[in-house]
Coordinates of C-alpha atoms in Angstrom, one line a residue:
Chain A
M1 CA 0.6 -31.5 12.7
A2 CA -1.7 -31.7 9.7
E3 CA -0.2 -32.4 6.3
P4 CA -0.5 -29.5 3.9
R5 CA -2.2 -29.8 0.6
I6 CA 0.4 -28.5 -1.9
T7 CA -1.2 -26.4 -4.6
T8 CA 1.7 -24.2 -5.8
S9 CA 4.0 -25.1 -8.5
G10 CA 7.6 -24.1 -9.2
N11 CA 10.9 -24.9 -7.5
S12 CA 9.8 -27.4 -4.8
S13 CA 13.2 -27.2 -3.0
L14 CA 12.2 -23.7 -1.7
P15 CA 9.8 -23.1 1.2
V16 CA 6.2 -22.3 0.0
Y17 CA 6.5 -18.7 1.2
E18 CA 9.8 -18.2 -0.7
R19 CA 8.1 -19.6 -3.9
A20 CA 5.2 -17.2 -3.2
L21 CA 7.6 -14.3 -2.9
H22 CA 9.1 -15.2 -6.3
A23 CA 5.7 -15.5 -7.9
A24 CA 4.7 -12.1 -6.5
L25 CA 7.9 -10.4 -7.8
D26 CA 7.5 -12.2 -11.2
H27 CA 4.1 -10.6 -11.4
A28 CA 5.1 -7.1 -10.3
T29 CA 8.2 -6.9 -12.5
A30 CA 6.7 -8.5 -15.6
E31 CA 6.9 -7.0 -19.1
G32 CA 6.0 -3.3 -19.0
C33 CA 7.6 -2.6 -15.6
P34 CA 10.2 0.2 -15.6
P35 CA 13.5 -1.8 -15.4
R36 CA 15.1 0.1 -12.5
L37 CA 11.9 -0.2 -10.4
A38 CA 11.9 -3.9 -11.1
K39 CA 15.5 -4.1 -10.0
A40 CA 14.9 -2.1 -6.8
M41 CA 11.9 -4.3 -5.9
H42 CA 13.8 -7.5 -6.4
Y43 CA 16.8 -6.1 -4.4
A44 CA 14.5 -5.2 -1.5
V45 CA 13.1 -8.7 -1.2
F46 CA 16.0 -11.0 -2.2
P47 CA 18.1 -12.3 -0.6
G48 CA 15.9 -11.9 2.4
G49 CA 16.5 -11.7 6.2
A50 CA 15.5 -14.5 8.5
R51 CA 11.9 -14.6 7.1
V52 CA 10.6 -15.1 10.6
R53 CA 7.1 -13.7 9.9
P54 CA 6.2 -16.1 7.0
Q55 CA 7.8 -19.0 8.9
L56 CA 5.6 -18.1 11.9
C57 CA 2.5 -17.9 9.7
L58 CA 3.2 -21.3 8.2
A59 CA 4.0 -22.9 11.6
V60 CA 0.7 -21.7 13.1
A61 CA -1.3 -23.0 10.1
A62 CA 0.5 -26.4 10.4
A63 CA -0.1 -26.6 14.2
T64 CA -3.7 -25.6 13.9
G65 CA -5.3 -28.0 11.4
D66 CA -5.9 -28.8 7.8
Y67 CA -4.7 -26.0 5.5
D68 CA -3.8 -25.1 1.9
A69 CA 0.0 -24.7 1.7
G70 CA -0.3 -22.5 -1.4
L71 CA -2.5 -20.0 0.5
A72 CA -0.4 -20.2 3.7
G73 CA 2.7 -19.5 1.6
A74 CA 1.0 -16.5 -0.1
A75 CA -0.2 -15.1 3.2
G76 CA 3.3 -15.4 4.7
A77 CA 4.8 -13.8 1.5
A78 CA 2.3 -10.9 1.7
I79 CA 3.4 -10.2 5.3
E80 CA 7.0 -10.4 4.3
L81 CA 6.5 -8.1 1.3
L82 CA 4.9 -5.6 3.7
H83 CA 7.8 -6.0 6.1
C84 CA 10.3 -5.4 3.3
A85 CA 8.4 -2.3 2.2
S86 CA 8.5 -1.0 5.7
L87 CA 12.3 -1.5 5.9
V88 CA 12.8 0.4 2.6
H89 CA 10.7 3.3 3.8
D90 CA 12.2 3.3 7.3
D91 CA 15.7 3.5 5.9
L92 CA 14.9 6.7 3.9
P93 CA 16.8 9.9 4.8
C94 CA 13.7 11.4 6.5
F95 CA 13.6 8.5 9.0
D96 CA 16.7 6.5 9.9
N97 CA 18.9 7.6 6.9
A98 CA 20.4 4.1 7.0
H99 CA 23.0 3.4 4.3
E100 CA 23.0 -0.3 5.0
R101 CA 20.5 -3.1 5.5
R102 CA 20.9 -6.9 5.5
G103 CA 24.6 -6.4 5.0
K104 CA 24.3 -4.5 1.7
A105 CA 23.5 -0.9 0.6
S106 CA 20.0 0.2 1.6
V107 CA 17.5 0.5 -1.4
H108 CA 17.6 4.3 -1.5
H109 CA 21.4 4.3 -1.2
K110 CA 21.7 2.1 -4.2
F111 CA 18.7 3.2 -6.3
G112 CA 18.0 6.7 -5.1
E113 CA 15.2 8.1 -2.9
Q114 CA 12.6 8.3 -5.7
L115 CA 12.8 4.6 -6.6
A116 CA 13.0 3.6 -2.9
L117 CA 9.8 5.4 -2.2
L118 CA 8.0 3.9 -5.2
C119 CA 9.5 0.5 -4.5
G120 CA 8.0 0.5 -1.0
D121 CA 4.6 1.6 -2.4
A122 CA 4.6 -1.0 -5.1
L123 CA 5.5 -3.8 -2.6
I124 CA 2.6 -2.8 -0.4
V125 CA 0.2 -3.1 -3.4
E126 CA 1.8 -6.3 -4.5
A127 CA 1.3 -7.9 -1.1
F128 CA -2.5 -7.5 -1.4
S129 CA -2.5 -8.3 -5.1
S130 CA -0.5 -11.5 -4.8
L131 CA -2.6 -12.7 -1.8
T132 CA -5.8 -12.2 -3.9
R133 CA -4.4 -14.1 -6.9
A134 CA -3.3 -17.0 -4.6
A135 CA -6.7 -17.1 -2.9
V136 CA -8.4 -17.5 -6.3
A137 CA -5.7 -20.0 -7.6
T138 CA -6.1 -22.2 -4.6
E139 CA -9.9 -22.0 -4.6
Q140 CA -9.8 -20.5 -1.2
A141 CA -11.3 -17.1 -2.1
H142 CA -13.8 -17.5 0.8
R143 CA -10.8 -17.0 3.2
L144 CA -9.7 -13.8 1.4
P145 CA -11.7 -11.2 3.4
A146 CA -10.5 -12.5 6.8
L147 CA -6.9 -12.7 5.6
M148 CA -7.1 -9.2 4.2
A149 CA -8.4 -8.0 7.5
C150 CA -5.6 -9.7 9.5
I151 CA -2.8 -8.5 7.2
A152 CA -4.1 -5.0 6.5
G153 CA -4.7 -4.6 10.2
G154 CA -1.0 -5.3 10.9
V155 CA 0.3 -2.7 8.5
G156 CA -2.0 0.3 8.3
A157 CA -3.7 2.7 10.7
P158 CA -4.9 2.8 13.4
M159 CA -2.6 0.1 14.9
G160 CA -0.4 -1.4 12.3
I161 CA 3.3 -0.8 11.6
C162 CA 2.7 2.6 9.8
A163 CA 1.0 3.8 13.0
G164 CA 3.8 2.4 15.0
Q165 CA 6.4 4.4 13.1
A166 CA 4.1 7.4 13.3
W167 CA 4.3 7.4 17.1
E168 CA 7.9 8.6 16.6
C169 CA 6.4 11.8 15.2
E170 CA 4.3 12.5 18.3
P171 CA 5.3 14.9 21.1
E172 CA 4.0 12.3 23.6
V173 CA 4.4 8.6 23.0
D174 CA 2.3 5.8 24.4
L175 CA 5.2 3.3 24.7
A176 CA 3.1 0.2 24.9
R177 CA 1.1 1.2 21.8
Y178 CA 4.3 2.3 20.0
H179 CA 5.9 -1.1 20.4
Q180 CA 2.9 -3.2 19.8
A181 CA 2.1 -1.2 16.6
K182 CA 5.7 -0.9 15.3
T183 CA 6.8 -4.5 15.8
G184 CA 4.0 -6.5 17.3
A185 CA 1.4 -5.8 14.7
L186 CA 3.0 -7.7 11.9
F187 CA 3.7 -10.7 14.2
I188 CA 0.1 -10.6 15.2
A189 CA -0.8 -10.6 11.5
A190 CA 1.4 -13.6 11.0
T191 CA -0.2 -15.7 13.7
C192 CA -3.7 -14.6 12.9
A193 CA -3.2 -15.2 9.1
G194 CA -1.8 -18.7 9.8
A195 CA -4.9 -19.5 11.9
T196 CA -7.2 -18.1 9.3
V197 CA -5.7 -20.1 6.5
A198 CA -6.4 -23.3 8.6
G199 CA -10.0 -22.1 9.4
A200 CA -9.3 -21.4 13.1
D201 CA -10.4 -18.3 15.0
P202 CA -7.7 -15.7 14.5
A203 CA -8.6 -13.8 17.8
L204 CA -7.3 -16.8 19.8
W205 CA -3.9 -16.4 18.1
R206 CA -3.3 -12.7 18.8
P207 CA -1.6 -13.1 22.2
L208 CA 1.1 -15.3 20.7
G209 CA 1.9 -12.9 17.9
D210 CA 1.9 -10.0 20.4
A211 CA 4.3 -11.9 22.8
I212 CA 6.7 -12.9 20.0
G213 CA 6.6 -9.3 18.6
H214 CA 7.4 -8.0 22.0
S215 CA 10.4 -10.3 22.4
Y216 CA 11.6 -9.4 18.9
Q217 CA 11.4 -5.7 19.7
V218 CA 13.4 -6.2 23.0
A219 CA 16.0 -8.4 21.1
D220 CA 16.3 -5.6 18.5
D221 CA 16.9 -3.0 21.2
I222 CA 19.6 -5.3 22.7
L223 CA 21.2 -5.7 19.3
D224 CA 21.2 -2.0 18.7
A225 CA 22.9 -1.4 22.0
A226 CA 25.3 -4.3 22.2
A227 CA 26.0 -6.0 18.9
D228 CA 28.5 -5.2 16.2
A229 CA 27.2 -3.6 13.0
S230 CA 29.0 -6.1 10.9
V231 CA 27.3 -9.0 12.6
I232 CA 23.7 -7.7 12.2
G233 CA 24.2 -6.0 8.8
K234 CA 22.8 -2.6 9.7
P235 CA 24.0 0.4 11.8
T236 CA 23.9 0.1 15.6
G237 CA 23.5 2.7 18.4
Q238 CA 20.6 4.2 16.5
D239 CA 18.2 4.3 19.5
V240 CA 20.4 6.6 21.4
A241 CA 21.5 8.6 18.3
L242 CA 17.9 9.1 17.2
D243 CA 16.6 9.5 20.8
R244 CA 14.2 6.6 20.4
P245 CA 12.6 4.7 23.3
S246 CA 14.4 1.3 23.9
A247 CA 14.2 -1.5 26.4
V248 CA 18.0 -1.1 27.0
R249 CA 17.6 2.6 27.7
Q250 CA 14.7 1.7 30.1
F251 CA 16.1 -1.3 32.0
G252 CA 19.8 -1.3 31.2
L253 CA 21.4 -4.1 29.2
E254 CA 21.2 -6.8 31.9
G255 CA 17.7 -5.8 32.7
A256 CA 16.7 -6.0 29.0
V257 CA 18.2 -9.4 28.6
Q258 CA 16.3 -10.7 31.7
H259 CA 13.1 -9.1 30.3
L260 CA 13.7 -10.9 27.0
R261 CA 14.0 -14.2 28.8
E262 CA 10.6 -13.6 30.5
L263 CA 9.0 -12.6 27.2
V264 CA 10.2 -15.8 25.5
D265 CA 8.6 -17.8 28.3
A266 CA 5.4 -15.8 27.9
S267 CA 5.4 -16.5 24.1
V268 CA 5.7 -20.2 24.7
D269 CA 2.8 -20.1 27.2
A270 CA 0.7 -18.1 24.7
V271 CA 0.4 -20.9 22.2
P272 CA -3.3 -21.8 22.3
A273 CA -4.6 -25.4 22.5
C274 CA -4.2 -27.0 19.0
P275 CA -3.2 -30.3 17.5
G276 CA 0.4 -29.3 17.1
R277 CA 0.8 -27.3 20.3
E278 CA 4.0 -28.9 21.7
Q279 CA 5.9 -28.8 18.4
L280 CA 4.9 -25.1 18.0
Q281 CA 6.0 -24.3 21.5
A282 CA 9.5 -25.9 20.8
L283 CA 9.7 -23.9 17.6
V284 CA 8.8 -20.7 19.3
R285 CA 11.5 -21.2 21.9
N286 CA 14.2 -22.1 19.3
Q287 CA 13.3 -19.3 17.0
S288 CA 13.3 -16.8 19.8
R289 CA 16.8 -17.8 20.7
R290 CA 17.9 -16.9 17.2
F291 CA 16.7 -13.3 17.6
L292 CA 20.1 -12.6 19.1
P293 CA 23.5 -13.6 17.6
K294 CA 25.4 -16.3 19.3
G295 CA 27.5 -14.3 21.7
L296 CA 24.5 -12.5 23.0
V297 CA 22.4 -15.7 23.3
V298 CA 24.9 -17.2 25.7
Q299 CA 24.6 -14.0 27.8
A300 CA 20.8 -14.3 27.6
A301 CA 20.5 -18.0 28.2
Chain B
M1 CA -29.8 3.3 -15.9
A2 CA -30.4 0.7 -13.2
E3 CA -31.5 1.9 -9.8
P4 CA -28.8 1.2 -7.2
R5 CA -29.6 -0.9 -4.1
I6 CA -28.5 1.4 -1.2
T7 CA -26.7 -0.5 1.5
T8 CA -24.6 2.1 3.2
S9 CA -25.7 4.1 6.1
G10 CA -24.7 7.6 7.3
N11 CA -25.3 11.1 5.9
S12 CA -27.4 10.4 2.9
S13 CA -26.9 13.9 1.4
L14 CA -23.4 12.9 0.5
P15 CA -22.6 10.8 -2.6
V16 CA -21.9 7.1 -1.8
Y17 CA -18.2 7.4 -2.5
E18 CA -17.9 10.4 -0.2
R19 CA -19.7 8.4 2.6
A20 CA -17.3 5.5 1.9
L21 CA -14.3 7.8 2.2
H22 CA -15.6 9.0 5.6
A23 CA -16.2 5.4 6.7
A24 CA -12.6 4.5 5.6
L25 CA -11.0 7.4 7.4
D26 CA -13.2 6.8 10.5
H27 CA -11.7 3.2 10.6
A28 CA -8.1 4.2 10.0
T29 CA -8.1 7.0 12.5
A30 CA -10.0 5.3 15.2
E31 CA -9.0 5.1 18.9
G32 CA -5.3 4.0 19.1
C33 CA -4.1 5.9 16.0
P34 CA -1.3 8.4 16.6
P35 CA -3.1 11.8 16.6
R36 CA -0.9 13.6 14.1
L37 CA -1.0 10.7 11.6
A38 CA -4.8 10.7 11.9
K39 CA -4.8 14.5 11.2
A40 CA -2.5 14.1 8.2
M41 CA -4.6 11.3 6.7
H42 CA -7.8 13.4 7.1
Y43 CA -6.1 16.4 5.6
A44 CA -4.9 14.4 2.6
V45 CA -8.4 13.2 1.8
F46 CA -10.8 16.1 2.8
P47 CA -11.8 18.4 1.3
G48 CA -11.1 16.5 -2.0
G49 CA -10.5 17.6 -5.5
A50 CA -13.0 16.9 -8.2
R51 CA -13.3 13.2 -7.2
V52 CA -13.4 12.4 -11.0
R53 CA -12.3 8.7 -10.5
P54 CA -15.0 7.6 -8.0
Q55 CA -17.6 9.5 -10.0
L56 CA -16.5 7.6 -13.1
C57 CA -16.6 4.3 -11.3
L58 CA -20.1 5.0 -10.1
A59 CA -21.3 6.2 -13.5
V60 CA -20.0 3.1 -15.2
A61 CA -21.7 0.8 -12.6
A62 CA -25.0 2.7 -13.1
A63 CA -24.8 2.6 -16.9
T64 CA -23.9 -1.1 -16.9
G65 CA -26.7 -2.8 -14.9
D66 CA -27.9 -3.8 -11.5
Y67 CA -25.4 -3.0 -8.8
D68 CA -24.9 -2.5 -5.1
A69 CA -24.3 1.2 -4.4
G70 CA -22.5 0.5 -1.2
L71 CA -19.9 -1.6 -3.0
A72 CA -19.7 0.9 -5.9
G73 CA -19.1 3.7 -3.4
A74 CA -16.4 1.7 -1.6
A75 CA -14.7 0.8 -4.9
G76 CA -14.7 4.4 -6.0
A77 CA -13.4 5.5 -2.5
A78 CA -10.6 2.9 -2.6
I79 CA -9.5 4.3 -5.9
E80 CA -9.7 7.9 -4.6
L81 CA -7.7 6.9 -1.5
L82 CA -5.0 5.5 -3.7
H83 CA -5.1 8.7 -5.8
C84 CA -4.7 10.8 -2.7
A85 CA -1.8 8.7 -1.5
S86 CA -0.1 9.1 -4.8
L87 CA -0.4 12.9 -4.6
V88 CA 1.0 13.0 -1.1
H89 CA 4.0 10.9 -2.2
D90 CA 4.5 12.8 -5.5
D91 CA 4.6 16.1 -3.7
L92 CA 7.5 15.0 -1.4
P93 CA 10.9 16.8 -1.8
C94 CA 12.5 13.9 -3.6
F95 CA 9.9 14.2 -6.4
D96 CA 8.0 17.4 -7.1
N97 CA 8.9 19.2 -3.9
A98 CA 5.5 20.9 -4.2
H99 CA 4.5 23.1 -1.3
E100 CA 0.9 23.5 -2.4
R101 CA -1.9 21.1 -3.4
R102 CA -5.6 21.7 -3.8
G103 CA -5.1 25.3 -2.8
K104 CA -3.5 24.5 0.6
A105 CA -0.1 23.4 1.9
S106 CA 0.9 20.0 0.7
V107 CA 0.9 17.2 3.4
H108 CA 4.7 17.2 4.0
H109 CA 4.8 21.0 4.0
K110 CA 2.2 21.0 6.8
F111 CA 3.0 17.8 8.7
G112 CA 6.6 17.0 7.8
E113 CA 8.1 14.5 5.5
Q114 CA 7.9 11.6 7.9
L115 CA 4.2 11.8 8.4
A116 CA 3.6 12.5 4.7
L117 CA 5.4 9.3 3.9
L118 CA 3.5 7.2 6.5
C119 CA 0.2 8.9 5.6
G120 CA 0.6 7.8 2.0
D121 CA 1.5 4.3 3.0
A122 CA -1.5 4.1 5.4
L123 CA -3.9 5.4 2.8
I124 CA -2.7 2.7 0.4
V125 CA -3.4 0.0 3.0
E126 CA -6.8 1.5 4.0
A127 CA -7.9 1.5 0.3
F128 CA -7.7 -2.3 0.2
S129 CA -8.9 -2.7 3.8
S130 CA -12.0 -0.6 3.4
L131 CA -12.9 -2.2 0.1
T132 CA -12.7 -5.6 1.8
R133 CA -14.9 -4.5 4.7
A134 CA -17.5 -3.1 2.3
A135 CA -17.5 -6.3 0.2
V136 CA -18.4 -8.2 3.3
A137 CA -20.9 -5.7 4.7
T138 CA -22.8 -5.6 1.4
E139 CA -22.7 -9.4 1.0
Q140 CA -20.8 -9.0 -2.2
A141 CA -17.6 -10.8 -1.1
H142 CA -17.7 -12.9 -4.3
R143 CA -16.8 -9.7 -6.2
L144 CA -13.8 -8.9 -4.0
P145 CA -11.1 -10.8 -5.9
A146 CA -12.0 -9.2 -9.3
L147 CA -12.2 -5.7 -7.7
M148 CA -8.9 -6.2 -5.9
A149 CA -7.3 -7.2 -9.3
C150 CA -8.7 -4.1 -11.1
I151 CA -7.7 -1.7 -8.4
A152 CA -4.3 -3.1 -7.4
G153 CA -3.5 -3.3 -11.2
G154 CA -4.1 0.4 -11.5
V155 CA -1.7 1.4 -8.7
G156 CA 1.2 -1.1 -8.4
A157 CA 3.8 -2.5 -10.7
P158 CA 4.2 -3.5 -13.5
M159 CA 1.7 -1.0 -15.0
G160 CA 0.0 1.1 -12.3
I161 CA 0.6 4.6 -11.2
C162 CA 3.7 3.6 -9.1
A163 CA 5.3 2.2 -12.3
G164 CA 4.2 5.4 -14.2
Q165 CA 6.0 7.6 -11.7
A166 CA 9.0 5.3 -11.8
W167 CA 9.4 5.9 -15.6
E168 CA 10.7 9.3 -14.5
C169 CA 13.7 7.5 -13.0
E170 CA 14.7 5.7 -16.2
P171 CA 17.4 6.9 -18.6
E172 CA 15.1 6.1 -21.5
V173 CA 11.3 6.6 -21.3
D174 CA 8.6 4.8 -23.2
L175 CA 6.3 7.8 -23.5
A176 CA 3.1 5.8 -24.2
R177 CA 3.7 3.5 -21.3
Y178 CA 4.7 6.3 -19.0
H179 CA 1.4 8.2 -19.6
Q180 CA -0.8 5.2 -19.6
A181 CA 0.7 4.0 -16.3
K182 CA 1.1 7.4 -14.6
T183 CA -2.5 8.7 -15.3
G184 CA -4.4 6.2 -17.4
A185 CA -4.0 3.2 -15.0
L186 CA -6.2 4.6 -12.3
F187 CA -8.9 5.7 -14.7
I188 CA -8.8 2.2 -16.2
A189 CA -9.2 0.9 -12.6
A190 CA -12.2 3.2 -12.2
T191 CA -14.1 2.0 -15.3
C192 CA -13.2 -1.7 -14.8
A193 CA -14.1 -1.6 -11.1
G194 CA -17.5 0.1 -12.0
A195 CA -18.2 -2.7 -14.5
T196 CA -17.1 -5.4 -12.0
V197 CA -19.4 -4.1 -9.3
A198 CA -22.3 -4.5 -11.8
G199 CA -21.2 -7.9 -12.8
A200 CA -20.0 -6.9 -16.3
D201 CA -16.7 -8.0 -18.0
P202 CA -14.1 -5.4 -16.9
A203 CA -12.0 -6.0 -20.0
L204 CA -14.6 -4.3 -22.2
W205 CA -14.3 -1.2 -20.2
R206 CA -10.5 -0.7 -20.3
P207 CA -10.5 1.4 -23.5
L208 CA -12.8 4.0 -22.0
G209 CA -10.6 4.3 -18.9
D210 CA -7.6 4.5 -21.1
A211 CA -9.0 7.2 -23.3
I212 CA -10.3 9.3 -20.4
G213 CA -6.9 9.0 -18.6
H214 CA -5.2 10.1 -21.8
S215 CA -7.4 13.2 -22.0
Y216 CA -6.8 14.0 -18.4
Q217 CA -3.1 13.8 -18.8
V218 CA -3.1 16.1 -21.8
A219 CA -5.4 18.5 -19.9
D220 CA -3.0 18.4 -17.0
D221 CA -0.1 19.2 -19.3
I222 CA -2.0 22.2 -20.7
L223 CA -2.9 23.4 -17.2
D224 CA 0.8 23.2 -16.2
A225 CA 1.9 25.2 -19.2
A226 CA -1.0 27.8 -19.5
A227 CA -3.0 28.1 -16.3
D228 CA -2.5 30.3 -13.3
A229 CA -1.3 28.6 -10.1
S230 CA -4.0 30.3 -8.1
V231 CA -6.7 28.9 -10.3
I232 CA -5.6 25.2 -10.1
G233 CA -4.3 25.3 -6.6
K234 CA -0.8 23.9 -7.3
P235 CA 2.4 25.2 -8.8
T236 CA 2.6 25.5 -12.6
G237 CA 5.5 25.3 -15.1
Q238 CA 6.7 22.1 -13.4
D239 CA 7.0 20.0 -16.6
V240 CA 9.6 22.3 -18.0
A241 CA 11.2 23.0 -14.6
L242 CA 11.5 19.2 -13.9
D243 CA 12.3 18.3 -17.5
R244 CA 9.3 16.0 -17.7
P245 CA 7.7 14.9 -21.0
S246 CA 4.5 16.8 -21.8
A247 CA 1.9 17.1 -24.6
V248 CA 2.5 20.9 -24.7
R249 CA 6.3 20.4 -25.0
Q250 CA 5.6 17.8 -27.7
F251 CA 2.9 19.5 -29.8
G252 CA 2.9 23.2 -28.7
L253 CA -0.1 24.7 -26.8
E254 CA -2.5 24.9 -29.7
G255 CA -1.5 21.4 -30.9
A256 CA -2.1 20.0 -27.4
V257 CA -5.5 21.6 -27.2
Q258 CA -6.5 20.1 -30.6
H259 CA -5.1 16.7 -29.4
L260 CA -7.3 17.0 -26.3
R261 CA -10.4 17.6 -28.4
E262 CA -9.7 14.5 -30.4
L263 CA -9.1 12.5 -27.2
V264 CA -12.4 13.6 -25.8
D265 CA -14.2 12.4 -28.9
A266 CA -12.3 9.1 -28.7
S267 CA -13.5 8.7 -25.0
V268 CA -17.1 9.2 -26.0
D269 CA -16.8 6.6 -28.7
A270 CA -15.1 4.2 -26.4
V271 CA -18.2 3.7 -24.2
P272 CA -19.2 0.1 -24.8
A273 CA -22.7 -1.0 -25.5
C274 CA -24.7 -1.0 -22.3
P275 CA -28.2 0.0 -21.0
G276 CA -27.1 3.6 -20.1
R277 CA -24.7 4.2 -23.0
E278 CA -26.1 7.6 -24.1
Q279 CA -26.3 9.1 -20.6
L280 CA -22.7 7.9 -19.9
Q281 CA -21.5 9.4 -23.2
A282 CA -23.0 12.8 -22.3
L283 CA -21.5 12.6 -18.9
V284 CA -18.0 11.8 -20.3
R285 CA -18.2 14.7 -22.7
N286 CA -19.3 17.1 -19.9
Q287 CA -16.8 15.9 -17.4
S288 CA -14.0 16.1 -19.9
R289 CA -14.8 19.8 -20.5
R290 CA -14.3 20.4 -16.8
F291 CA -10.7 19.0 -17.0
L292 CA -9.7 22.6 -17.9
P293 CA -10.8 25.8 -16.1
K294 CA -13.3 28.0 -17.9
G295 CA -10.9 30.3 -19.7
L296 CA -9.0 27.4 -21.2
V297 CA -12.2 25.5 -22.0
V298 CA -13.4 28.3 -24.3
Q299 CA -10.0 28.1 -26.0
A300 CA -10.3 24.4 -26.3
A301 CA -14.0 24.2 -27.4

């Protein structure tokens, strides 16, 4: 894999995307920001979950070729900010009404609905704003339009995560589109943004993001049906309670676990030809195992 | 004023920003978009209000120098999309709980809270996405970073409209910051984006946006206190009902009208030296008069 050129400063013991998240939050919550909004935004982003999307973005950039680590970190961070925003909005009473997320109170449960709504909005804006600043700071502004296209495509309409969530409001749901948009789109954004940072053609990297997103969605369905809420830090049994489509409801638990195994194989196969193909394939297989907590992995392995 | 280079296509009888709004919505609601989300997004943007922000953006570009009309229209449209998104979210039950907007049912009243929330999110994303596409299509991608900075600064944290709205959630409100962020920030984005499109220094154009935003906020406070709901197409008396700070509550109705008169003069004076200064000053004065409906203008004149 190519060695990254390091252009960001700050705490070098943190991964580049984590440093980029801190830089983004420092900007958004600077002098002049209403203090409670600043707290809510920080709370929504730190400490994070597994940060799988920025890790994927960075791994693709590293496998693909020469790249600027500062820009890769910023692209991963932008995707993570959008992911965090979507969690804050999805937890609101009008959607999942979830009181817990990542093992602590959800943002609206702690700060109220108004601040949760605004926190999500401001995180969406900061994602694009911080990416822009990083592109300029790393002298990679020529890559900004393509990165914006990848990342905005993963989150907005017609086929990003907002559209995915909106399929839940339709009388008739196109299941494949629903899953691809709700979960796959942001993984596709991660692989395509990673490729773009390294100057590769993002279109070649869509199938990998799509396959990983699909695995992740099925793993999430399995967790919702079979895991303990205290293990995954959020309420379980929601798919049945909210009458949402789910792989477990469709195939049964065993069938869903088998389906997941096939999807992980498909993800590994979907890694395109590139200098770091083997390492990336190993990483995809390992990371996919971590989608399920230990007890369930054994069952799935 | 400089003649714009026309680069957009489509219905040429519409202003460039209106064509850009149609192009943005066409993109966001293309094949694959959940049909009800597409309808909600269209409903939130068309027919519009007075479109004062995109008009201001375009007027500043025209007064400042040579500029690309396609990019100016896209910048104005991006700002208008963000304005529309903020109205959809502000109308939600957890904020103003407004059933009416622009003389018709508010988005959540017509489509439900879930779609209203997602519609706002998707409009925010589309604002940045459509601006990016237009910058590439007009071969003006070198202006994208500065435009992104102007526009994102007007809407996110620490000092854009999200932050302005968030001041309503603080136990202690800094009134000047509250008004500048809640209303002024997007007018500042409009003047600065217009200047940026024409290659001028956006910093010189901040005071004009700030002054116009301030006038607009005071006019809005006057309308809320003194106008008829049927005339302005949304509920009145909300500042008192929701215990929000307002110029009328601070200065009384007559005092607020006098304050508005002074602010309009300040806006006219704030137009920086530029080739089209006189025309722009006349436009600012005329447009500011239209902030209030006819009966109230006479009172204010």
